[in-house]
XYZ file of C-alpha atoms in Angstrom:
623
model
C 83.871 43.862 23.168
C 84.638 45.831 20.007
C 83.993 49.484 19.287
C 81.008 50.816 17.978
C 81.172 54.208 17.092
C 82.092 54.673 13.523
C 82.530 57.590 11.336
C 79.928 57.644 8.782
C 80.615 57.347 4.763
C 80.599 60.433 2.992
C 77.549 59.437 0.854
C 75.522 58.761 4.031
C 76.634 61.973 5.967
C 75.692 63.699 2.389
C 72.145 62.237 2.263
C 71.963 63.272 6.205
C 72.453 66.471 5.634
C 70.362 66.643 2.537
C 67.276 66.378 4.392
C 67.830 69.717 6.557
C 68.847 71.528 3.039
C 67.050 69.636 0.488
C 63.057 69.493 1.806
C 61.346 69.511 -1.694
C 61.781 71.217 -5.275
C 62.153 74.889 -4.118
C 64.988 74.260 -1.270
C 67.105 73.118 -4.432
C 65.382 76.493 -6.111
C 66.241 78.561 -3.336
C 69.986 77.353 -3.179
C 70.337 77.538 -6.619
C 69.325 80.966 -7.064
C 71.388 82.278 -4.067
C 74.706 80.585 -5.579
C 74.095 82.584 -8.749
C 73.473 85.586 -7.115
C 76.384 85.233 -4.811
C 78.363 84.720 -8.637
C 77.531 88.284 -9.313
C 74.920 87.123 -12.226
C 72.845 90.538 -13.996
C 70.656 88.321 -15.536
C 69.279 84.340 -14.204
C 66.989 81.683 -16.105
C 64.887 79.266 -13.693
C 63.381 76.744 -15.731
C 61.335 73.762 -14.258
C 59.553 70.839 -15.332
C 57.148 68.475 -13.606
C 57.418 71.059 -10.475
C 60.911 70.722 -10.404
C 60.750 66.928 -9.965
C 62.107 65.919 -13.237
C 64.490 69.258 -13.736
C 65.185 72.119 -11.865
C 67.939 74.518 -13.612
C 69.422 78.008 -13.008
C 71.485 79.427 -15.593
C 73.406 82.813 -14.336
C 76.308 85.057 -16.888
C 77.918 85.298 -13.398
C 81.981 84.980 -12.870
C 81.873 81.231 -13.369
C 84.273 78.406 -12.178
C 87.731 77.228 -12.667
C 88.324 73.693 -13.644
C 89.596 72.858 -9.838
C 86.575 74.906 -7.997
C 83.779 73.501 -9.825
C 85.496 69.810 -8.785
C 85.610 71.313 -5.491
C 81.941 72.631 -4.822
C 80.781 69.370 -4.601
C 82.115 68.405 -1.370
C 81.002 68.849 1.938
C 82.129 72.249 4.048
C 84.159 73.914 0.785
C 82.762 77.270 0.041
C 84.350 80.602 -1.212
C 82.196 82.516 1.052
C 84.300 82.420 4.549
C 87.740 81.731 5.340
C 87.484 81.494 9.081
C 85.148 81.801 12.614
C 85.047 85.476 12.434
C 83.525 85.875 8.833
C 80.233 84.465 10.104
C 79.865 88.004 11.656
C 80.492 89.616 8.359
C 78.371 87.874 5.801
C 77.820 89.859 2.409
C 76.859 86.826 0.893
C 73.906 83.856 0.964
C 75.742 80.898 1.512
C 78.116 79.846 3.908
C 77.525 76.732 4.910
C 79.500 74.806 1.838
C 76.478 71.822 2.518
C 74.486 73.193 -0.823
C 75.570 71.458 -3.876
C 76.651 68.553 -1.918
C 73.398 67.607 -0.236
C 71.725 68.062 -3.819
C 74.357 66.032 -5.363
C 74.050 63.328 -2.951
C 70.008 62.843 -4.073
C 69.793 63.586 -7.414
C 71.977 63.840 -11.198
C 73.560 67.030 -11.604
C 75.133 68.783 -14.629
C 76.963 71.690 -14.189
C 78.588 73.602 -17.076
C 80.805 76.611 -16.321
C 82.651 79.041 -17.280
C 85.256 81.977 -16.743
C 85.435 84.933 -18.744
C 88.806 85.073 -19.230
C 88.784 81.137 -19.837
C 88.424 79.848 -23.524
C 86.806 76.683 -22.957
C 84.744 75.792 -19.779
C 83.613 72.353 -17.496
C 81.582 70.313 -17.763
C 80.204 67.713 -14.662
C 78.097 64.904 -13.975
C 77.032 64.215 -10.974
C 74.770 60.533 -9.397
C 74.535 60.313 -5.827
C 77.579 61.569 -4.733
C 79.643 60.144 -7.569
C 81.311 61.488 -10.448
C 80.205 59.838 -13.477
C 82.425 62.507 -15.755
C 84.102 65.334 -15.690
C 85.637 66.995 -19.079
C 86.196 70.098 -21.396
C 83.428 71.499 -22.558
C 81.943 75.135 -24.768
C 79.692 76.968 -22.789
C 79.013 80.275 -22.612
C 80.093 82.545 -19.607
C 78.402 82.026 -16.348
C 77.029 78.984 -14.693
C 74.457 76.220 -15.439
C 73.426 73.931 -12.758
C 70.813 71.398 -13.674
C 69.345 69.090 -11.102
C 67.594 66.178 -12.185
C 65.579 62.951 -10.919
C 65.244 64.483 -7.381
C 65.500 62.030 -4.307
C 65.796 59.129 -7.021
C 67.995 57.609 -4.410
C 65.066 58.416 -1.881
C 61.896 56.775 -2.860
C 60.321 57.685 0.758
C 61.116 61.220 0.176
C 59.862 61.396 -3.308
C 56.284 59.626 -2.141
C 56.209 62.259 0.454
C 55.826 64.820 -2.231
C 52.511 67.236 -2.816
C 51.024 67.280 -5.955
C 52.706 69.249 -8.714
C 50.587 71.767 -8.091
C 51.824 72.730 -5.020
C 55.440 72.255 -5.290
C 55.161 74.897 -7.770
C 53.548 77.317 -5.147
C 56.815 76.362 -3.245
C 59.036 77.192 -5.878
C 57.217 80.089 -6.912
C 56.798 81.563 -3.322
C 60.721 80.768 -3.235
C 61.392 82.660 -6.656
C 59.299 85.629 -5.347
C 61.368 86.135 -2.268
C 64.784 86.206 -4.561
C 63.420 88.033 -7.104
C 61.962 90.875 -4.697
C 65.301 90.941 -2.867
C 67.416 91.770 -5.709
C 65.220 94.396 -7.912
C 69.168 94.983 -10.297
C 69.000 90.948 -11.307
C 66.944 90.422 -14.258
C 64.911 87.200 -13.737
C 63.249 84.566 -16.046
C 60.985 81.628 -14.796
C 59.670 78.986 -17.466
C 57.517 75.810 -16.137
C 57.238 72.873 -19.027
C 58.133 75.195 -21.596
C 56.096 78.306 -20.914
C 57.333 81.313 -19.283
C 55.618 82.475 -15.817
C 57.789 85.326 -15.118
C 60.179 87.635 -17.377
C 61.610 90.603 -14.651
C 63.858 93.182 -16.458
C 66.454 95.155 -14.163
C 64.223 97.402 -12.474
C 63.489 99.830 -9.185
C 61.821 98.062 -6.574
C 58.228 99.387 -6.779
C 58.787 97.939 -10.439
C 59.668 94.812 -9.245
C 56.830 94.099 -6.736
C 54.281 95.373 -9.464
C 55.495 93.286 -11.959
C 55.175 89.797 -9.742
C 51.904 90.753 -7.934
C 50.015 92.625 -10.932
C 49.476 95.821 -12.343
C 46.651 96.486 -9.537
C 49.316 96.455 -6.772
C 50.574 99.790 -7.427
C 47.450 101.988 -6.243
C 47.918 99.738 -3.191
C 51.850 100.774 -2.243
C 52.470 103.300 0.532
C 55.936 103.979 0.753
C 58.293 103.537 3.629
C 61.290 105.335 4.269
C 63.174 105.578 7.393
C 66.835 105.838 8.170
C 68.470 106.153 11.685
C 72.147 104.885 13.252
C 70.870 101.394 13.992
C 68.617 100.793 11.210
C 67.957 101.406 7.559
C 64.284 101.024 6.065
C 62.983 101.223 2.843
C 59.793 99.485 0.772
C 56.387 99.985 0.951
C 52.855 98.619 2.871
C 49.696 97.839 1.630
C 46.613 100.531 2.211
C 44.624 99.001 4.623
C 41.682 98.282 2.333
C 43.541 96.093 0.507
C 44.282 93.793 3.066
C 43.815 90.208 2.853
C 43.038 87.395 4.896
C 46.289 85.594 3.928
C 49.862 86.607 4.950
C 50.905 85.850 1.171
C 52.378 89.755 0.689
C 54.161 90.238 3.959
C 58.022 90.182 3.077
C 60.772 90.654 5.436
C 64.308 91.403 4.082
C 67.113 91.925 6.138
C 70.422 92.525 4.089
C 69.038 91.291 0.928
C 67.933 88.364 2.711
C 64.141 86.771 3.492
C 63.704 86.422 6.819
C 60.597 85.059 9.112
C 59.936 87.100 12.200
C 56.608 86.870 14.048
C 58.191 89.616 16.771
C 58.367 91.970 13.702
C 55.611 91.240 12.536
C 53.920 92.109 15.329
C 55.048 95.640 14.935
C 53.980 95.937 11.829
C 50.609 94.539 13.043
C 50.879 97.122 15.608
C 51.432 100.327 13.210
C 47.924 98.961 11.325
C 45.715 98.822 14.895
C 42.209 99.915 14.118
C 43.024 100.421 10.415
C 42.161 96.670 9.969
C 38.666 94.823 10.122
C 38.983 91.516 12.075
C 40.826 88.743 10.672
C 42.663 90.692 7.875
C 46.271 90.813 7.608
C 48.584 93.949 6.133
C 50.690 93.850 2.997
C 54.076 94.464 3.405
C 57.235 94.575 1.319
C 60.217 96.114 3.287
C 63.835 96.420 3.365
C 65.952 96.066 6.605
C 69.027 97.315 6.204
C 71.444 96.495 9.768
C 75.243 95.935 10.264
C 76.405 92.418 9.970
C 78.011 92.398 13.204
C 74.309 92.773 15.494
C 72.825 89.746 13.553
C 73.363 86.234 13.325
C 71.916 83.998 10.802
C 73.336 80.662 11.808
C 70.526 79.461 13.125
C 68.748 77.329 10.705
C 69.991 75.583 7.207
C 67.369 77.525 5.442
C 68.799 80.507 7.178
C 65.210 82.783 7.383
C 65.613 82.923 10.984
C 67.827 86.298 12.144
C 68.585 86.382 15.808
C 69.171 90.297 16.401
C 71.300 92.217 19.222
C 68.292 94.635 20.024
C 65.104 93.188 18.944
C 63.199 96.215 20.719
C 65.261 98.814 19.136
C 64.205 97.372 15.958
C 60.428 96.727 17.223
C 59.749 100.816 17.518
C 61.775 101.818 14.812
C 59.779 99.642 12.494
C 56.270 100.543 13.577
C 57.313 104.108 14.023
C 58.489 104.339 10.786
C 54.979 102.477 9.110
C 52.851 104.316 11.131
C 54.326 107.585 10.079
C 54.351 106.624 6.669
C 50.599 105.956 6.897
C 49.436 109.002 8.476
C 52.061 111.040 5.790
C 49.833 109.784 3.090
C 46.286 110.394 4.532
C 45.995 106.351 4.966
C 45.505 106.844 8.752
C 42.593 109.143 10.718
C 43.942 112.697 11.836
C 42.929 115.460 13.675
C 42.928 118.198 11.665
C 43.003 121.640 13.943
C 43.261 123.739 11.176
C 39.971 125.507 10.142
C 39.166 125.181 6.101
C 38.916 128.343 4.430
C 35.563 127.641 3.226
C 34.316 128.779 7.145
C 36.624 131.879 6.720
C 34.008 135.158 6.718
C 35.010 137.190 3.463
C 36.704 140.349 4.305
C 34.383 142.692 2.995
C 31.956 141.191 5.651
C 33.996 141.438 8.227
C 32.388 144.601 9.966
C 29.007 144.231 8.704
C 26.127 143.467 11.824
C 23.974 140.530 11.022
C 20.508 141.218 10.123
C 16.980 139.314 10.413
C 16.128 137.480 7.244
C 13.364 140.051 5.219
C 10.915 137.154 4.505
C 7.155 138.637 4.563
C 5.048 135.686 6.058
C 1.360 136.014 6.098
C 0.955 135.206 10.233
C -3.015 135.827 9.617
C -3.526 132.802 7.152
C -5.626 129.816 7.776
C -5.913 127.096 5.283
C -9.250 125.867 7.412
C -11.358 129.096 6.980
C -14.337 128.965 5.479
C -14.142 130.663 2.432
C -17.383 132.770 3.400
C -15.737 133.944 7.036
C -14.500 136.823 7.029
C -11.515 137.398 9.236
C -10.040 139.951 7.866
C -9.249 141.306 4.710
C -5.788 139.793 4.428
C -7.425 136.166 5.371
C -10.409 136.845 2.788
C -8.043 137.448 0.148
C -5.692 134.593 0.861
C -8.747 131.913 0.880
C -10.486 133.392 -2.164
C -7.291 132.959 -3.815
C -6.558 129.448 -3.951
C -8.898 126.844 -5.004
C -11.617 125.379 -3.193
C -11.214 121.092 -3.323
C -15.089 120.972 -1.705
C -17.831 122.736 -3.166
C -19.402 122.194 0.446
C -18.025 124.020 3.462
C -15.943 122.335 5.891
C -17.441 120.595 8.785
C -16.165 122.053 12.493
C -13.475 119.624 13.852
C -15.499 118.981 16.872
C -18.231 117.277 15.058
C -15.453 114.264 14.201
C -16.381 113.055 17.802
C -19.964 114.112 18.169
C -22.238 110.734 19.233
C -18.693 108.542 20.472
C -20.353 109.080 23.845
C -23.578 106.902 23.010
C -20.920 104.404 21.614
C -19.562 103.721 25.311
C -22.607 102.378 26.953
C -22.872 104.494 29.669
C -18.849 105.005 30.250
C -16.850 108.345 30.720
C -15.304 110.261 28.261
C -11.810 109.022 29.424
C -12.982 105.854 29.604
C -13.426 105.429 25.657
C -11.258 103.318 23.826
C -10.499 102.694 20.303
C -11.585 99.885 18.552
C -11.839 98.694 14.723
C -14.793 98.296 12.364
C -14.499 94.482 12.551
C -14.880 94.427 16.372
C -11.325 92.566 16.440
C -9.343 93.533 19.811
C -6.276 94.237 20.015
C -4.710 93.437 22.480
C -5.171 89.477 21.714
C -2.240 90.200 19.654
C 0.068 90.391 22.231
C -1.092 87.091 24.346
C 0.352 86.012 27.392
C 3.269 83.616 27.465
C 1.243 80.648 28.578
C -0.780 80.513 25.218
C 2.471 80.412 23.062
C 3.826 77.395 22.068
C 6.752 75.775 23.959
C 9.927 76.255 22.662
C 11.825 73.081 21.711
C 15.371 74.848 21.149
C 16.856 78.139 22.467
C 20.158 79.617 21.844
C 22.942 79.696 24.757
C 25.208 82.772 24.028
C 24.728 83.555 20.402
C 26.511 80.302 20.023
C 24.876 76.859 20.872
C 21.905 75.386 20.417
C 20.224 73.581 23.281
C 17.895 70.974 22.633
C 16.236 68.455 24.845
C 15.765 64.449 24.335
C 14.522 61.811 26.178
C 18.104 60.866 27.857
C 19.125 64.492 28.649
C 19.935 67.589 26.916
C 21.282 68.109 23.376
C 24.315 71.480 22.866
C 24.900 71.846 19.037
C 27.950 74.222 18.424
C 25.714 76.683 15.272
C 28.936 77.290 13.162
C 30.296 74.035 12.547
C 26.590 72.329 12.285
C 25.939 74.715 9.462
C 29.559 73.996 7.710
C 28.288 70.128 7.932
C 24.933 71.149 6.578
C 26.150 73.319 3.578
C 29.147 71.317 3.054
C 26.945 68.470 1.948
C 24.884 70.313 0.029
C 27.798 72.071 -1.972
C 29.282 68.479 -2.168
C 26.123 67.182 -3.992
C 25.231 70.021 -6.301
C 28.855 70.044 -7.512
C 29.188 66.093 -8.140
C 25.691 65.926 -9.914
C 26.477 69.393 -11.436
C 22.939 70.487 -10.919
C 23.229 73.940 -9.360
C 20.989 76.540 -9.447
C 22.486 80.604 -9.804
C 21.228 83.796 -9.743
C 21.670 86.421 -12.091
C 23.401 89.513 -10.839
C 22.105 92.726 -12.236
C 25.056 94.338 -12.655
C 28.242 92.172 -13.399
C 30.952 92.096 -10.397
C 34.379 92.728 -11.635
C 37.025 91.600 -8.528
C 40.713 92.203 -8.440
C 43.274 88.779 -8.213
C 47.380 88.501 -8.902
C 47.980 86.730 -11.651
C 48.990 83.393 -9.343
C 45.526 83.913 -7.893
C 43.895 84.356 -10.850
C 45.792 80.678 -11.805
C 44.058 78.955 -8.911
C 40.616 80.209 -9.309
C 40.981 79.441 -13.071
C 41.571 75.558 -12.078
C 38.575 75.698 -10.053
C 36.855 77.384 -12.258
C 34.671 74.243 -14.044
C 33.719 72.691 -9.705
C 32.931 76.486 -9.197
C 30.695 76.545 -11.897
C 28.694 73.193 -11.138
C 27.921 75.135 -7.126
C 26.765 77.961 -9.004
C 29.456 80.723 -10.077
C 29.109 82.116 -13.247
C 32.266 83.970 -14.976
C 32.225 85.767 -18.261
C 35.296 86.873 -18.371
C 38.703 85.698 -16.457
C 42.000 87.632 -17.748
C 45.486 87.713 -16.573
C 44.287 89.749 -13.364
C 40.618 90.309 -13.017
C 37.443 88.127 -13.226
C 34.220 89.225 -13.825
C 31.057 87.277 -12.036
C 27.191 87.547 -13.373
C 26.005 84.910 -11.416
C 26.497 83.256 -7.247
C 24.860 80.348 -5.803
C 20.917 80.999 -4.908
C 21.333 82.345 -1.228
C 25.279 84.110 -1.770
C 25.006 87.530 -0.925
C 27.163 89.719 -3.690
C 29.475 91.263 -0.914
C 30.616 87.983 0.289
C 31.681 86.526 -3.082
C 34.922 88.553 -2.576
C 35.356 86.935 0.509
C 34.464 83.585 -0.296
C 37.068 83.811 -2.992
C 39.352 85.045 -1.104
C 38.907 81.793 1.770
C 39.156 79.636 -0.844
C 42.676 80.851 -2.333
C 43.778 80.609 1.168
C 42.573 77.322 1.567
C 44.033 76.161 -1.787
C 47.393 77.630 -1.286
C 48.230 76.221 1.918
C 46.235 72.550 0.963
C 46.221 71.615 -2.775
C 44.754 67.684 -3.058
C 45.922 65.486 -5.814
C 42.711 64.106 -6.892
C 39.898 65.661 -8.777
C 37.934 64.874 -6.208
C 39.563 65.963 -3.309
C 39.641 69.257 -5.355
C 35.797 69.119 -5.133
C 36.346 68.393 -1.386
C 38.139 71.257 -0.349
C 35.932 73.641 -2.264
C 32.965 72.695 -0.272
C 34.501 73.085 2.353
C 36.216 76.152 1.937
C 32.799 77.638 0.862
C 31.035 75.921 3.628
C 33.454 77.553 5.952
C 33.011 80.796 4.340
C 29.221 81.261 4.209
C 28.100 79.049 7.523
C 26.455 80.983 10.419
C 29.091 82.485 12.479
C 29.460 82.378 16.251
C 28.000 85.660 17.749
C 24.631 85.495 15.047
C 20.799 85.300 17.144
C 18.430 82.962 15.544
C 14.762 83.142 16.115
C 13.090 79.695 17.211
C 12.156 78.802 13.150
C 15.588 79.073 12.765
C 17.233 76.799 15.539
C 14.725 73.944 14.732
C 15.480 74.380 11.291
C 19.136 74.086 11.931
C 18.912 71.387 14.160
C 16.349 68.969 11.477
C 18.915 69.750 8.537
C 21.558 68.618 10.642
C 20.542 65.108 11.944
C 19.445 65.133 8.121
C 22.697 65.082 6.833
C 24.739 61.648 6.192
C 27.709 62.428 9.192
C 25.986 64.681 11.229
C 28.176 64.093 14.434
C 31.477 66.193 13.193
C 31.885 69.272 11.052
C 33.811 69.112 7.656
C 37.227 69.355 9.502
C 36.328 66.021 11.418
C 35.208 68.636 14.814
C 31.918 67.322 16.675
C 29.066 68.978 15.790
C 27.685 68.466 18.816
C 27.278 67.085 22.512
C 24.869 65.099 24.962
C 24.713 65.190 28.656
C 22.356 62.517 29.934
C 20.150 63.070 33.099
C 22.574 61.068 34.643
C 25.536 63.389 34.282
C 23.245 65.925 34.980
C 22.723 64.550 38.238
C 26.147 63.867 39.168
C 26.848 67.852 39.005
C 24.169 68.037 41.764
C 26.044 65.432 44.113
């Protein structure tokens, strides 16, 4: 028999490894950004077209490449970061790995121009699939400029399996945030199809995170400063009533580097307990400063995963340090012992005995008197002095119940009861439960609706039956863009970033046709004078808020799969929620709109709406 194992081709192993580096536009971002920074670049150009997959390019004025090294970079497992084992424990850098620029090479055309400053005339490099189409002399200014074109043209399965342009540049531009916040001294410039998204000077760090996330960030910013043996931390958190129901402004840096950590997290969750309403997450932006030697970051390819010596060193520190940081600055309830000086008795009344009020009151006067009694002269005075309303006097109070007892036919004075001029009793009002009308629904828990039919017994699960039925509705109002709105009376001015205010601005036209009004929508505030008939104003924030969610972590291709996820991100934002009584009008209401609607047996995210147990399962529990 012959062998079978085989070492693999270069260009294979290349394309292998390409798919744990290379995942979509902003892994090639990401890579590209870190290899300038690592260059020492003060100032780096991002510029993308077609959401990076036509170009994606980073040009740095960093220390550039000799003629043999930028040959070099290209292969597999050469890097200038480490030299041997031991350097993994010492990382100052972003890449290590050496797999970078050849995974990208090995699916895609690269350029790469370079340049040292002590070098006259730079390279110049062309790159398809792994092969080197040309290499020669070239002018170029100092630095490095890698350009990255026709991604996974070698690929066409991993190019189909790409999201809409749309949200490859929420990719890229989540993966240029995290860069950009990590390295506030690196001047930063992002341009998509020829216009510029970002322009970041060298700046401090509260600069930096105002800059990206809008001028409206800064009133939110708490700052955080802690610094012991183990750990180093610096940044800021969000106030707590500026929390969001996304996790889009919690950042993690460890070393200059982004980092995921869900145990972290958690402490940071922990500093903000009962600061937070339900389902609201904090803002954080904070700088974790450790020695190289307790971390390891060669876990992943992406390397955001940090596995840490003493997680629950780190775990206290952390929430320690942001919950002192938020009582410091007033953000969190304190008891306050100290009394306020308003309460203080002046000194000049500090030996003084307290006295009764001298208020003269008139104990003698009756408003009731006659004005002809006379009980005394104080009382005569008093009624002579203000002005009689009835020229006749008074009738005695008694005489208000004088003949009721011939009313009673015959029965005691305790026995009398009130009644009305029309004869109407009342207590037929309140009738006994057997003259009501049997109910046909009734709610199980705040949460189902029980029903009953022929064959058994009908649950319906509230929430996601009224997602169906308003999901629908929004659907058709916004396709035959015949909505009705009400005015507000006073126009409601709400608070976005500017990438926010981007994807409410492409919704803008379908939010319009449910019944959304805007007058105004600038660079980070929009300003509503009309909802949908039946929105309550405090829950157009919200709504707003569920649908950026919605949009950033599912953006269709189609215009009307756009449509789709708006009704159902507002369906899901305004449908009854689990926990909410309905009277009996209510439930049978529910239940007819429902079994009205065209798919009435699952909710908008394909859930049943609904159950039936037939008298014959019913009787099987009883066996």
């Amino acid at each position: 028999m012959t062998d079978i194992i085989q070492l693999l081709p270069d260009h294979v192993a290349n394309q292998i490894a390409a798919g744990e580096v290379v995942q979509r536009p902003a892994s090639v971002v990401k890579e590209l950004l870190e290899n300038a920074i690592d260059a020492g670049a003060e100032d780096i150009k991002l510029i993308i077209k077609d959401a990076g997959k036509t170009l994606v390019q980073v040009i740095d004025n960093g220390k550039g490449m000799s003629v043999t090294d930028a040959r070099l970079s290209f292969e597999r497992h050469a890097t200038s970061k480490i030299k041997s084992a031991e350097d993994l424990f010492q990382l100052n850098t972003k890449g290590f790995r050496g797999e970078a620029l050849a995974s990208i090479a090995a699916i895609a055309h690269v350029e790469l121009k370079t340049k040292r400053p002590d070098d006259e005339l730079g390279t110049a490099i062309e790159i398809e699939g792994s092969t080197v189409k040309s290499q020669e002399v070239t002018v170029t200014p100092t630095g490095t400029s890698v350009a990255v074109k026709n991604l996974f043209f070698n690929i066409p399965a991993r190019r189909n399996f790409l999201k809409s342009d749309t949200v490859e540049l929420r990719h890229i531009t989540d993966e240029f945030h995290r860069v950009a916040l990590a390295h506030p001294n690196i001047a930063f410039a992002f341009y998509h199809n020829g216009s510029e998204l970002f322009n970041l000077p060298n700046e401090n760090y509260r600069q930096r995170v105002v800059h990206i996330f809008g001028n409206k960030t800064n009133e939110k910013l708490v700052p955080v400063e802690e610094k012991t043996e183990v750990l180093k931390i610096s940044g800021f958190v969000g106030k707590p009533e500026y929390s969001k129901k996304t996790r889009s402004e919690q950042f993690f840096f460890v070393n200059q580097r982004f980092i995921k950590s869900p145990y972290l997290n958690h402490a940071i969750s922990a500093a903000f307990e009962g600061l937070l309403k339900d389902g609201y997450h904090p803002s954080y932006f904070l700088n974790l400063t450790v020695d190289p030697k307790t971390i390891d970051i060669n876990i992943h390819p992406t390397k955001t995963e940090i596995k840490f010596d003493d997680e629950h060193t780190l775990y206290a520190i952390l929430r320690s340090a942001v919950k002192h940081s938020l009582g410091q600055f007033n953000i969190a309830p304190v008891l306050d012992f100290e009394q306020q000086s308003s309460f203080d008795t002046p000194y000049s009344y500090k030996d003084k005995a307290g006295k009764a009020p001298t208020i003269e009151v008139d104990r003698s006067f009756n408003p009731f008197a006659d004005e002809g009694s006379n009980s005394g002269n104080t009382s005569s005075k008093s009624t002579s002095a203000r002005t009689s309303f009835k020229s006749a006097p008074a009738a005695n109070w008694e005489s208000l119940y004088v003949g009721l007892e011939s009313k009673g036919n015959g029965r005691q004075e305790h026995d009398i009861e009130a009644s009305f001029e029309n004869n109407i009793k009342t207590e037929t009002i309140f009738s006994d439960a057997s003259v009501e009308t049997s109910k046909t629904t009734f709610q199980l828990q705040q949460k189902y609706i029980v029903s009953t039919l022929k064959s058994g017994m009908l649950i319906i699960d509230q929430n996601r039956a009224h997602q169906r039925i308003l999901y629908e509705s929004f659907l058709k109002h916004i396709t035959i863009k015949e909505a009705t709105s009400q005015q507000l009376l006073f126009p409601l001015q709400l608070s976005f970033t500017p990438n926010e205010v981007n994807i409410i601005s492409g919704l803008k036209e379908d939010l319009e046709h449910t019944g959304f009004v805007f007058s105004d929508v600038k660079e980070e505030t929009i300003t509503i004078t009309g909802v949908p008939v039946g929105v309550p104003e405090s829950e157009v924030s919200i709504i707003l808020e569920q649908l950026i969610s919605d949009v950033e972590h599912d953006v269709p291709d189609a215009n009307f799969s756009a449509t789709d996820l708006l009704a159902k991100s507002m369906a899901k934002s305004l449908a009854i929620k689990n926990g909410q009584s309905l009277n009996n009008t209510e439930q049978e209401h529910l239940v007819n709109s429902l079994f009205a609607c065209k798919e009435p047996n699952i909710s908008p995210t394909n859930r049943p709406t609904f159950i039936t147990l037939s008298t014959d399962d019913i009787e099987k529990k009883f066996m």
